[in-house]
């Protein structure tokens, strides 16, 4: 049986398009879909299916258009104090219980003295919960962002670009523990530094 590389190229293009539709992040969806459309357009060219080629080039162009606007749209972020005893907080955490349980048991959240909603375009994108002491050090118990907003923009806004939102709330330093390599990578990407002598503990200073 002779290997038909064109046919397998078509399978690959189809797989990339299929994978793109599993992305919860709209940015990842459009980037991967864009790549899949280009591959599918090339496949259509190889088999002389020009209508299919032009359709996929058109979809690729639409992805570029929306990606451009996503990256140039001026989004709004806001930090709002939250109460772990409020009905909305309990609804939010219970709705996202499966993923939050990877960091902490929901039943433990009521024992912490500080909680914030992290808003993105007036929508609650995540929550930040922990204990803050008299020196302004916040020990994070939960740093959670919903899947559709996991493009790092929320964390980079509050931790790296505009830490004054947290400073205004009395937070001068943040201490976080990374329970996994994935979480450790996330902390490092937004500016946390590993504590000497502790493989899981990270720290960030918000004031000079």
Coordinates of C-alpha atoms in Angstrom, one line a residue:
X1 CA 0.0 0.0 0.0
X2 CA 1.5 3.3 -1.1
X3 CA 1.7 6.1 1.4
X4 CA -0.5 9.0 0.4
X5 CA 1.0 12.0 2.1
X6 CA -1.6 14.4 0.8
X7 CA -4.4 12.4 2.4
X8 CA -2.6 12.3 5.7
X9 CA -1.9 16.0 5.4
X10 CA -5.7 16.4 5.2
X11 CA -6.2 14.3 8.3
X12 CA -3.6 16.5 10.1
X13 CA -5.4 19.7 9.1
X14 CA -8.7 18.3 10.2
X15 CA -7.2 17.3 13.6
X16 CA -5.8 20.8 14.2
X17 CA -9.2 22.4 13.4
X18 CA -10.9 19.9 15.7
X19 CA -8.4 20.5 18.6
X20 CA -9.0 24.3 18.2
X21 CA -12.7 23.8 19.1
X22 CA -11.8 22.2 22.4
X23 CA -10.0 25.3 23.7
X24 CA -11.7 27.2 26.5
X25 CA -9.6 30.3 25.8
X26 CA -10.9 32.3 22.9
X27 CA -7.4 33.4 22.0
X28 CA -6.1 29.9 21.8
X29 CA -9.1 28.8 19.9
X30 CA -8.6 31.4 17.2
X31 CA -4.8 30.9 17.0
X32 CA -5.1 27.1 16.6
X33 CA -8.1 27.4 14.3
X34 CA -6.1 29.9 12.1
X35 CA -3.2 27.4 11.8
X36 CA -5.8 24.6 11.0
X37 CA -7.4 26.7 8.3
X38 CA -4.1 27.4 6.6
X39 CA -3.3 23.7 6.6
X40 CA -6.7 22.9 5.3
X41 CA -6.4 25.6 2.6
X42 CA -3.0 24.0 1.5
X43 CA -4.7 20.5 1.5
X44 CA -7.5 21.9 -0.7
X45 CA -4.9 23.3 -3.1
X46 CA -3.1 20.0 -3.4
X47 CA -6.4 18.2 -4.4
X48 CA -7.5 21.1 -6.6
X49 CA -10.5 22.0 -4.5
X50 CA -10.4 25.7 -4.9
X51 CA -13.8 26.6 -3.3
X52 CA -12.6 24.8 -0.1
X53 CA -9.2 26.5 -0.3
X54 CA -10.8 30.0 -0.6
X55 CA -13.3 29.2 2.2
X56 CA -10.5 28.3 4.6
X57 CA -8.4 31.3 3.7
X58 CA -11.5 33.4 4.4
X59 CA -11.9 31.8 7.8
X60 CA -8.2 32.3 8.5
X61 CA -8.7 36.0 7.7
X62 CA -11.6 36.2 10.1
X63 CA -9.5 34.7 12.8
X64 CA -6.8 37.3 12.2
X65 CA -9.4 40.1 12.3
X66 CA -10.7 39.1 15.7
X67 CA -7.3 38.3 17.1
X68 CA -6.2 41.9 16.1
X69 CA -9.2 43.4 18.0
X70 CA -8.7 41.1 21.0
X71 CA -5.1 42.3 21.4
X72 CA -5.9 46.0 20.7
X73 CA -9.2 46.3 22.7
X74 CA -8.6 48.3 25.9
X75 CA -10.0 46.1 28.6
X76 CA -11.1 47.2 32.0
X77 CA -10.0 45.5 35.2
X78 CA -11.2 46.1 38.8
X79 CA -10.6 44.7 42.2
X80 CA -13.6 44.4 44.6
X81 CA -13.6 43.2 48.1
X82 CA -15.5 40.0 48.6
X83 CA -17.1 38.2 51.6
X84 CA -16.5 34.5 51.7
X85 CA -19.9 34.2 53.5
X86 CA -21.9 36.0 50.8
X87 CA -24.3 34.0 48.6
X88 CA -22.6 35.1 45.4
X89 CA -19.1 34.0 46.6
X90 CA -20.5 30.6 47.6
X91 CA -22.2 30.3 44.3
X92 CA -19.0 31.2 42.4
X93 CA -16.8 28.8 44.3
X94 CA -19.3 25.9 44.2
X95 CA -19.7 26.3 40.5
X96 CA -15.9 26.0 40.0
X97 CA -15.5 23.5 42.8
X98 CA -13.7 20.8 40.8
X99 CA -10.8 23.1 39.8
X100 CA -10.7 25.1 43.1
X101 CA -10.3 21.8 45.0
X102 CA -6.9 21.4 43.3
X103 CA -5.7 24.4 45.4
X104 CA -7.8 24.3 48.5
X105 CA -11.0 22.8 49.9
X106 CA -13.9 25.3 49.6
X107 CA -14.9 24.6 53.2
X108 CA -11.6 26.1 54.3
X109 CA -12.1 29.5 52.5
X110 CA -14.2 31.0 55.3
X111 CA -11.3 30.9 57.7
X112 CA -9.3 33.5 55.8
X113 CA -9.5 37.3 56.5
X114 CA -9.2 38.7 52.9
X115 CA -11.0 38.0 49.7
X116 CA -11.2 39.8 46.4
X117 CA -13.2 39.5 43.2
X118 CA -11.0 40.1 40.1
X119 CA -13.2 41.7 37.5
X120 CA -12.5 41.9 33.7
X121 CA -14.8 44.1 31.7
X122 CA -17.3 44.1 34.6
X123 CA -17.4 40.3 34.8
X124 CA -16.0 38.3 37.7
X125 CA -13.0 36.6 36.1
X126 CA -11.6 35.1 39.3
X127 CA -11.1 35.3 43.1
X128 CA -8.1 35.9 45.3
X129 CA -8.3 34.7 48.9
X130 CA -5.8 34.6 51.7
X131 CA -4.7 36.0 55.1
X132 CA -3.1 39.5 55.3
X133 CA -1.1 40.4 58.4
X134 CA -0.3 43.8 60.0
X135 CA 2.8 44.3 57.8
X136 CA 0.8 44.0 54.6
X137 CA 1.9 40.5 53.7
X138 CA -0.8 38.5 51.9
X139 CA -0.5 34.8 52.1
X140 CA -2.5 33.4 49.2
X141 CA -4.7 30.4 49.8
X142 CA -6.6 30.6 46.5
X143 CA -5.7 32.4 43.3
X144 CA -8.3 31.2 40.8
X145 CA -9.4 32.5 37.3
X146 CA -12.2 30.9 35.3
X147 CA -11.1 29.0 32.2
X148 CA -12.4 31.6 29.7
X149 CA -10.0 34.2 31.1
X150 CA -6.9 32.1 31.5
X151 CA -4.8 34.1 29.0
X152 CA -2.7 35.6 31.9
X153 CA -4.1 39.1 31.4
X154 CA -5.9 39.2 34.8
X155 CA -2.8 38.1 36.7
X156 CA -0.4 40.3 34.8
X157 CA -2.7 43.3 35.3
X158 CA -2.9 43.0 39.1
X159 CA 0.5 41.6 39.9
X160 CA 2.9 43.0 37.2
X161 CA 1.4 46.1 35.5
X162 CA -0.9 47.7 38.1
X163 CA 0.0 46.3 41.6
X164 CA -1.3 49.6 43.0
X165 CA -4.8 48.1 43.0
X166 CA -3.6 45.7 45.6
X167 CA -1.4 48.2 47.4
X168 CA -4.4 50.5 47.9
X169 CA -6.1 47.5 49.7
X170 CA -3.1 47.3 52.1
X171 CA -1.2 44.5 50.3
X172 CA 2.5 45.2 50.2
X173 CA 3.9 41.7 49.6
X174 CA 2.3 38.5 48.4
X175 CA 3.4 35.0 49.4
X176 CA 2.1 32.0 47.4
X177 CA 2.7 28.2 47.4
X178 CA 2.9 26.3 44.2
X179 CA 1.3 22.9 44.6
X180 CA 2.4 21.8 41.1
X181 CA 4.9 22.6 38.4
X182 CA 2.1 24.2 36.3
X183 CA 1.3 26.6 39.1
X184 CA 5.0 27.3 39.7
X185 CA 5.4 28.2 36.1
X186 CA 2.4 30.5 36.3
X187 CA 3.8 32.3 39.4
X188 CA 7.1 32.8 37.7
X189 CA 5.5 34.2 34.6
X190 CA 3.7 36.9 36.5
X191 CA 6.7 38.0 38.5
X192 CA 6.9 35.9 41.6
X193 CA 10.4 34.8 42.8
X194 CA 11.1 31.5 44.5
X195 CA 12.0 31.7 48.2
X196 CA 15.5 30.4 49.0
X197 CA 15.4 27.0 50.6
X198 CA 11.8 26.3 49.8
X199 CA 10.9 24.7 46.5
X200 CA 7.2 25.5 46.7
X201 CA 7.1 29.0 48.2
X202 CA 7.1 32.1 46.1
X203 CA 7.1 35.8 47.0
X204 CA 6.4 39.1 45.2
X205 CA 7.0 42.6 46.6
X206 CA 4.5 45.2 45.4
X207 CA 6.2 48.3 46.8
X208 CA 9.7 49.5 46.3

